[in-house]
Tab-separated table of C-alpha atoms and ligand atoms in Angstrom:
chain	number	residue	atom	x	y	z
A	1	UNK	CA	26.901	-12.512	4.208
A	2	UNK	CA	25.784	-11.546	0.741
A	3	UNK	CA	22.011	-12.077	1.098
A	4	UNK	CA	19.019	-11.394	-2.143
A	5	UNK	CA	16.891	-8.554	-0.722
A	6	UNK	CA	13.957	-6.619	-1.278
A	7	UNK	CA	13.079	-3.311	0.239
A	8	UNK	CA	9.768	-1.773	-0.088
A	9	UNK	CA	10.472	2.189	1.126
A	10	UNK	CA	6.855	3.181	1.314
A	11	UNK	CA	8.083	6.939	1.651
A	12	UNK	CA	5.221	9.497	3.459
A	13	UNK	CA	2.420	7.196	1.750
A	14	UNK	CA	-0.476	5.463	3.121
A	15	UNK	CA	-2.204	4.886	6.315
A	16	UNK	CA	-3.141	2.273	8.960
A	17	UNK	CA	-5.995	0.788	6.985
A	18	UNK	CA	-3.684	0.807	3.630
A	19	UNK	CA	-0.673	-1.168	5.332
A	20	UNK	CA	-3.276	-3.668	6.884
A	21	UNK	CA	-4.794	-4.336	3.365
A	22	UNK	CA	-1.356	-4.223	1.789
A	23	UNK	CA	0.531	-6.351	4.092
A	24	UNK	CA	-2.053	-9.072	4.134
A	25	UNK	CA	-2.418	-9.297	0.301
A	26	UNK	CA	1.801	-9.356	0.616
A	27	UNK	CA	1.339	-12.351	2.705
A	28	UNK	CA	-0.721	-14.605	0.846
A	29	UNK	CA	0.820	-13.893	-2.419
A	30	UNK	CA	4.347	-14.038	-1.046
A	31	UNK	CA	4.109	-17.174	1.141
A	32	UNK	CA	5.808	-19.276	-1.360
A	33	UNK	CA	8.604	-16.897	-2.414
A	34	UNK	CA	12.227	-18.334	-2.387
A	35	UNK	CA	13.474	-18.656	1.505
A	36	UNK	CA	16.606	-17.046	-0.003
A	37	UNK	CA	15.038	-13.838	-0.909
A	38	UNK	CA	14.508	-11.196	2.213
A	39	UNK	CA	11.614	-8.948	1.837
A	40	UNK	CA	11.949	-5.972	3.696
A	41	UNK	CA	9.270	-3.460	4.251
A	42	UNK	CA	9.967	0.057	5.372
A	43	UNK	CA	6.886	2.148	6.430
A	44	UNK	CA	7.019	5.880	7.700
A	45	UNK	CA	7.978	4.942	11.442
A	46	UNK	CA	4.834	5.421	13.239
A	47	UNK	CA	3.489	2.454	11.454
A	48	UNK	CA	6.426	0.329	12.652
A	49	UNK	CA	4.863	-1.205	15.593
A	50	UNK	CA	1.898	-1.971	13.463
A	51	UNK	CA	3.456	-3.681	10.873
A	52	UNK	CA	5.125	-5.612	13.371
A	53	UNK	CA	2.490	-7.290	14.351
A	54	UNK	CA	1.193	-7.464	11.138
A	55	UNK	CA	4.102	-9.715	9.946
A	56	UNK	CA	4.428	-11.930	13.357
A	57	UNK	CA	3.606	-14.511	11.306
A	58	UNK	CA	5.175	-14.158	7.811
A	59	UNK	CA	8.774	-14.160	7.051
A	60	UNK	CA	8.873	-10.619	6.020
A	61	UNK	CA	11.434	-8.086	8.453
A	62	UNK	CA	10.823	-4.384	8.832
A	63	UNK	CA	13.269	-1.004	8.314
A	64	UNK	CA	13.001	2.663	9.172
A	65	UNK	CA	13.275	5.557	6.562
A	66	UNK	CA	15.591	7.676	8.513
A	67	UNK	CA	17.100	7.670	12.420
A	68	UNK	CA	19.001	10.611	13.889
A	69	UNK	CA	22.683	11.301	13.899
A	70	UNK	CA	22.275	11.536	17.809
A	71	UNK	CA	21.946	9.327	20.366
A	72	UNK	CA	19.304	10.937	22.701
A	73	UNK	CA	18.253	14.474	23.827
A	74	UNK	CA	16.403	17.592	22.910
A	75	UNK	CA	16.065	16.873	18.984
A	76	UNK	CA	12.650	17.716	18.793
A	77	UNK	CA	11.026	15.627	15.844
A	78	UNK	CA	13.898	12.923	16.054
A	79	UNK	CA	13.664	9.153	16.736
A	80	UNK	CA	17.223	7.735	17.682
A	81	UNK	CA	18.398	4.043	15.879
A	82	UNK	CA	18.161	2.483	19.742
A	83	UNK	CA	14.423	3.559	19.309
A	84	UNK	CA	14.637	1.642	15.990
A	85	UNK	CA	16.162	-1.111	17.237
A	86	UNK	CA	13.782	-1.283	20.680
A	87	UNK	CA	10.355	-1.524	18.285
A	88	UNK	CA	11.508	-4.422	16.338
A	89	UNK	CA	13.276	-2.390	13.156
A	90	UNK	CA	16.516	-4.332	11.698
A	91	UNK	CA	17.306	-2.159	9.205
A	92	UNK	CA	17.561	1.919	8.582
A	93	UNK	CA	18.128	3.750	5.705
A	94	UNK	CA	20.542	5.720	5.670
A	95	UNK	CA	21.263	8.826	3.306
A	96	UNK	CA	18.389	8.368	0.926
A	97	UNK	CA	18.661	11.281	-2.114
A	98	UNK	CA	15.190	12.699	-0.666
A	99	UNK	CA	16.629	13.003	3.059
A	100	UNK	CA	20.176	14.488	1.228
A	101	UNK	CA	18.383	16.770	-1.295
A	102	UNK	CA	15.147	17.855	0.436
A	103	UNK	CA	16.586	17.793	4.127
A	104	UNK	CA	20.236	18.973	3.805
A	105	UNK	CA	21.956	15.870	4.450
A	106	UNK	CA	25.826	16.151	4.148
A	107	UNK	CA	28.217	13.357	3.720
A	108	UNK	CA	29.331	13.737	7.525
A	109	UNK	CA	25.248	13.653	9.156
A	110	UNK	CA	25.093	10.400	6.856
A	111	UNK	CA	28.531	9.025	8.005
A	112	UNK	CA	27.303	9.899	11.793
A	113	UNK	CA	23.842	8.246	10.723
A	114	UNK	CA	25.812	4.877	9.807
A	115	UNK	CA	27.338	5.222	13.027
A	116	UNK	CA	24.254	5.596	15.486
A	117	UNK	CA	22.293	2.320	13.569
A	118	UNK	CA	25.663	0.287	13.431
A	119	UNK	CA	26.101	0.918	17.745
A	120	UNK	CA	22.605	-0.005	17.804
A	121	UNK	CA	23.055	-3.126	16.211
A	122	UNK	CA	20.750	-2.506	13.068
A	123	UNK	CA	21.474	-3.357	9.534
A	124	UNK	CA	22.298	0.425	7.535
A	125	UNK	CA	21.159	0.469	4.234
A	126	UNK	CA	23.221	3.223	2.709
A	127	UNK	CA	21.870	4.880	-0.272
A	128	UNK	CA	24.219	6.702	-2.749
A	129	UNK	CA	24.058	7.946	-5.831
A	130	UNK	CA	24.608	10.537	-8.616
A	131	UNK	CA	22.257	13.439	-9.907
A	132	UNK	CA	21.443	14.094	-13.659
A	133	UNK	CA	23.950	16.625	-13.785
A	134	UNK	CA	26.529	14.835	-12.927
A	135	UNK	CA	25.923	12.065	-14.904
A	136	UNK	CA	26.118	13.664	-17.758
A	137	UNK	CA	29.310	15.645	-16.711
A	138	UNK	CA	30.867	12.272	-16.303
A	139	UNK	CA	31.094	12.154	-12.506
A	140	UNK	CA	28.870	9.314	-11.780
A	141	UNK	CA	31.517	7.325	-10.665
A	142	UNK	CA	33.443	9.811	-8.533
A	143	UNK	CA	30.343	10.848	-6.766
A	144	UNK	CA	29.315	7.159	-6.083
A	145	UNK	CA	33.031	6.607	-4.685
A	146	UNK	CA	32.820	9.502	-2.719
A	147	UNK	CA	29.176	8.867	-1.240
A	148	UNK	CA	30.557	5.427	0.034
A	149	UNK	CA	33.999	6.553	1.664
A	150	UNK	CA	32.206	9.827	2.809
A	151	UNK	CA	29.541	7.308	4.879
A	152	UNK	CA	31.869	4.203	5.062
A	153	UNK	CA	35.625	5.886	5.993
A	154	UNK	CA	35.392	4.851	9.897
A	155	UNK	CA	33.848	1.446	9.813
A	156	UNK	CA	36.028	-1.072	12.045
A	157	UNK	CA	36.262	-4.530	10.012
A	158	UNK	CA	33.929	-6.054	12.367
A	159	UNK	CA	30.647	-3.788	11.168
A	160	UNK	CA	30.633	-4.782	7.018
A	161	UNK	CA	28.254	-7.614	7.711
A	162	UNK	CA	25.486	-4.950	9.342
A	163	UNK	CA	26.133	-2.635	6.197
A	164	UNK	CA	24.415	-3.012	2.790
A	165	UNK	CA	24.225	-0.405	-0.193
A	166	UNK	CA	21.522	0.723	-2.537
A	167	UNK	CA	22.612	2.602	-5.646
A	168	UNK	CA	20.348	5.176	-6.859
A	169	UNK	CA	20.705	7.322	-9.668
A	170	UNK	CA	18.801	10.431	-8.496
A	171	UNK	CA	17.253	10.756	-11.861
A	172	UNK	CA	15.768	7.571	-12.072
A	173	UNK	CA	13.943	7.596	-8.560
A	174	UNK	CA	10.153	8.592	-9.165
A	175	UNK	CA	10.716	9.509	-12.762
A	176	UNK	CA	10.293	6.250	-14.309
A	177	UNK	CA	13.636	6.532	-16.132
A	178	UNK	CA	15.520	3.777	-14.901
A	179	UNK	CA	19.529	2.586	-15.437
A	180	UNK	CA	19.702	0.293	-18.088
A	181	UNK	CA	20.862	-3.271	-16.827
A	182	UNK	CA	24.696	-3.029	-17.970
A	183	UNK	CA	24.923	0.363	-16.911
A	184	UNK	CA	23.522	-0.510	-13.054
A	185	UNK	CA	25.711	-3.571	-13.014
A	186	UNK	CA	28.626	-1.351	-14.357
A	187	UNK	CA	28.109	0.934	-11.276
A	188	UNK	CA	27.439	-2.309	-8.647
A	189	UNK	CA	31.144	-3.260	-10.268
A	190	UNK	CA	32.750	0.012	-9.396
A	191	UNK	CA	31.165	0.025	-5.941
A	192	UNK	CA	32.119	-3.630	-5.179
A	193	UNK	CA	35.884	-2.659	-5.891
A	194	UNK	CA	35.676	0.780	-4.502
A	195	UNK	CA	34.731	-1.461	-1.166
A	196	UNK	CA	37.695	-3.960	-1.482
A	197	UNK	CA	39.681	-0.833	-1.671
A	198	UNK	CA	38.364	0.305	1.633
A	199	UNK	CA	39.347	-3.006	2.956
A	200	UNK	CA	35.685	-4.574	3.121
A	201	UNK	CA	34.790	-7.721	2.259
A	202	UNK	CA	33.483	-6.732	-1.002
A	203	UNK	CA	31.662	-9.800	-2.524
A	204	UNK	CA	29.852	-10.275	0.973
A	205	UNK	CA	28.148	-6.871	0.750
A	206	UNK	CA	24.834	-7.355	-0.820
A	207	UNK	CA	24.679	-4.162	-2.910
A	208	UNK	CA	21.078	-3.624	-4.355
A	209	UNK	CA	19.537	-1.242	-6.944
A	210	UNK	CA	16.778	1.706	-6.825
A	211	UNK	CA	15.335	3.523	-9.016
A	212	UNK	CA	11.761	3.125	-10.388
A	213	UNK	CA	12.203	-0.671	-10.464
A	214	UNK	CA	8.753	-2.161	-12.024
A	215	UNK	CA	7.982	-5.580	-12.570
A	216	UNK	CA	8.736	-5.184	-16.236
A	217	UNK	CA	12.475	-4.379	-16.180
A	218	UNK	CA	13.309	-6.315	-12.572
A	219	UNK	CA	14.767	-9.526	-13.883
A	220	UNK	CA	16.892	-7.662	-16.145
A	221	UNK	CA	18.421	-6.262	-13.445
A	222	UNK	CA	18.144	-8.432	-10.845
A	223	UNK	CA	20.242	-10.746	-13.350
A	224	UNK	CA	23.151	-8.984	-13.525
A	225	UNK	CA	25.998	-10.614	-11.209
A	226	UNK	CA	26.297	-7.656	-9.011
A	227	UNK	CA	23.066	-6.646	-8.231
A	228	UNK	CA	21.786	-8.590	-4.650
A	229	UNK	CA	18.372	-7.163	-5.127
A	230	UNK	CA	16.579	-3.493	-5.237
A	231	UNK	CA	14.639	-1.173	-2.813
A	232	UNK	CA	11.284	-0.327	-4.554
A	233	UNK	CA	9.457	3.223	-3.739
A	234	UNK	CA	6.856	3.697	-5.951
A	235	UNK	CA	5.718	0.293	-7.091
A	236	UNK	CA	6.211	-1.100	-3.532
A	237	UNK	CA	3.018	0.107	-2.593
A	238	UNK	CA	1.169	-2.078	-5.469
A	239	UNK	CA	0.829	-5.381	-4.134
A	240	UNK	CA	1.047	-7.083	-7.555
A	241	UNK	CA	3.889	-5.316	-8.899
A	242	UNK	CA	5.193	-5.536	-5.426
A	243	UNK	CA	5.105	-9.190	-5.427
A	244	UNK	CA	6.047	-9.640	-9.201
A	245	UNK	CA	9.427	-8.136	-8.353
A	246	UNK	CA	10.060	-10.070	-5.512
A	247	UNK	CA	9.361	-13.295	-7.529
A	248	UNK	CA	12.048	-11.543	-10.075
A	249	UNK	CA	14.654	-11.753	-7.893
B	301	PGA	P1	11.071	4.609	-6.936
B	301	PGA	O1	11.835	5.002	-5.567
B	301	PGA	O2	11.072	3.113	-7.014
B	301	PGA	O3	9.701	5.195	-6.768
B	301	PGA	O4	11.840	5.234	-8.034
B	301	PGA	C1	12.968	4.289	-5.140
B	301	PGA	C2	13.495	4.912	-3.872
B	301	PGA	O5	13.439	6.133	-3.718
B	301	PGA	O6	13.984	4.198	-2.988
């Protein structure tokens, strides 16, 4: 069902003593936040397990940045979804722009991603997107429709509920540049009807935006009809501007 979420992708930042200062300053401010809003945080794995315990007592759930395509074997460097799924994760991302640009993910090793974290019975959290270039060539759209029938094409009907989406323009992730509200909620249209078109039960999927969200220009966004909620990188790891877009959404 179409849930209000909050990611926090802390990306290769920080350190044991940072998440145990950052996750208990998340707690105390956060304790009154809407029961309707899910705050996810998503450390770099090894800190998984920690944060696990961290949150045993706060409503907070925890993700992984990246699983294999594989199941098991001799993938040296590799943590499987099952390995996800056996340390307490819920949700993976799936086919963020740094793991497709900086790591040589195609539009098959994502669709093969989706499909080791859905057998595992994790959440995906599919990120998609378009670069500057194409933007401005006019292919936002195409790219964005191509990104989710690329990943999404051999879903059986039973799976939508474990799948989310984050859209997030490539240019606007670290940069500070961000899509103005009517143009992300523009996009969150498109994708909601490319969806139905794939036969999904489009206005269940909570869809969410990325793309240096601050505190400043979250409610704007997180107003718009389409838009279930955002997954934060940079100002994730700021436990007041964290917590200020939470309370936005
Ligand atoms: P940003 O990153 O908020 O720092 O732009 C978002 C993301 O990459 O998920």
């Amino acid at each position: 069902m179409r849930r209000k979420i909050v990611a926090a992708n802390w990306k290769m930042n920080g350190s044991g003593g940072f998440a145990k200062s950052l996750i208990s300053e998340l707690k105390v401010q956060l304790s009154v936040l809407d029961k309707d809003v899910e705050v996810v945080i998503i450390p770099p794995s090894l800190y998984v397990a920690e944060i696990r315990r961290l949150i045993s007592d706060a409503s907070f759930t925890v993700g992984i940045q990246n699983t294999a395509q594989w199941d098991q074997g001799a993938y040296t460097g590799e943590v499987s979804a099952k390995m996800a799924a056996d340390v307490g994760c819920e949700y993976v991302l799936v086919g963020h722009s740094e793991r497709r640009q900086l790591f040589g993910e195609s539009d098959q090793v994502v669709a093969d991603k989706v499909q080791q974290v859905l057998k595992s019975g994790l959440v995906a959290l599919l990120c998609i997107g378009e670069t500057l270039s194409e933007r401005q060539a006019g292919q936002a759209e195409d790219v964005v429709s191509r990104q989710l029938q690329a990943a999404l094409q051999s879903l059986d009907s039973n799976s939508w509920n474990k799948v989310m989406v984050a859209y997030e323009p490539v240019w606007a992730i670290g940069t500070g540049k961000t899509a103005t509200a009517k143009d992300a909620q523009a996009m969150h249209l498109h994708m909601r009807n490319v969806l139905g078109s794939m036969g999904a039960p489009a206005s269940d999927v909570s869809l969410l935006y990325g793309g240096s969200v601050k505190p400043d220009n979250a409610r704007e966004l997180f107003e718009q009809p389409d838009i279930d909620g955002g997954l934060i990188g940079g100002a994730s790891l700021i436990a007041d501007d964290f917590v200020n877009i939470c309370r936005a959404v």
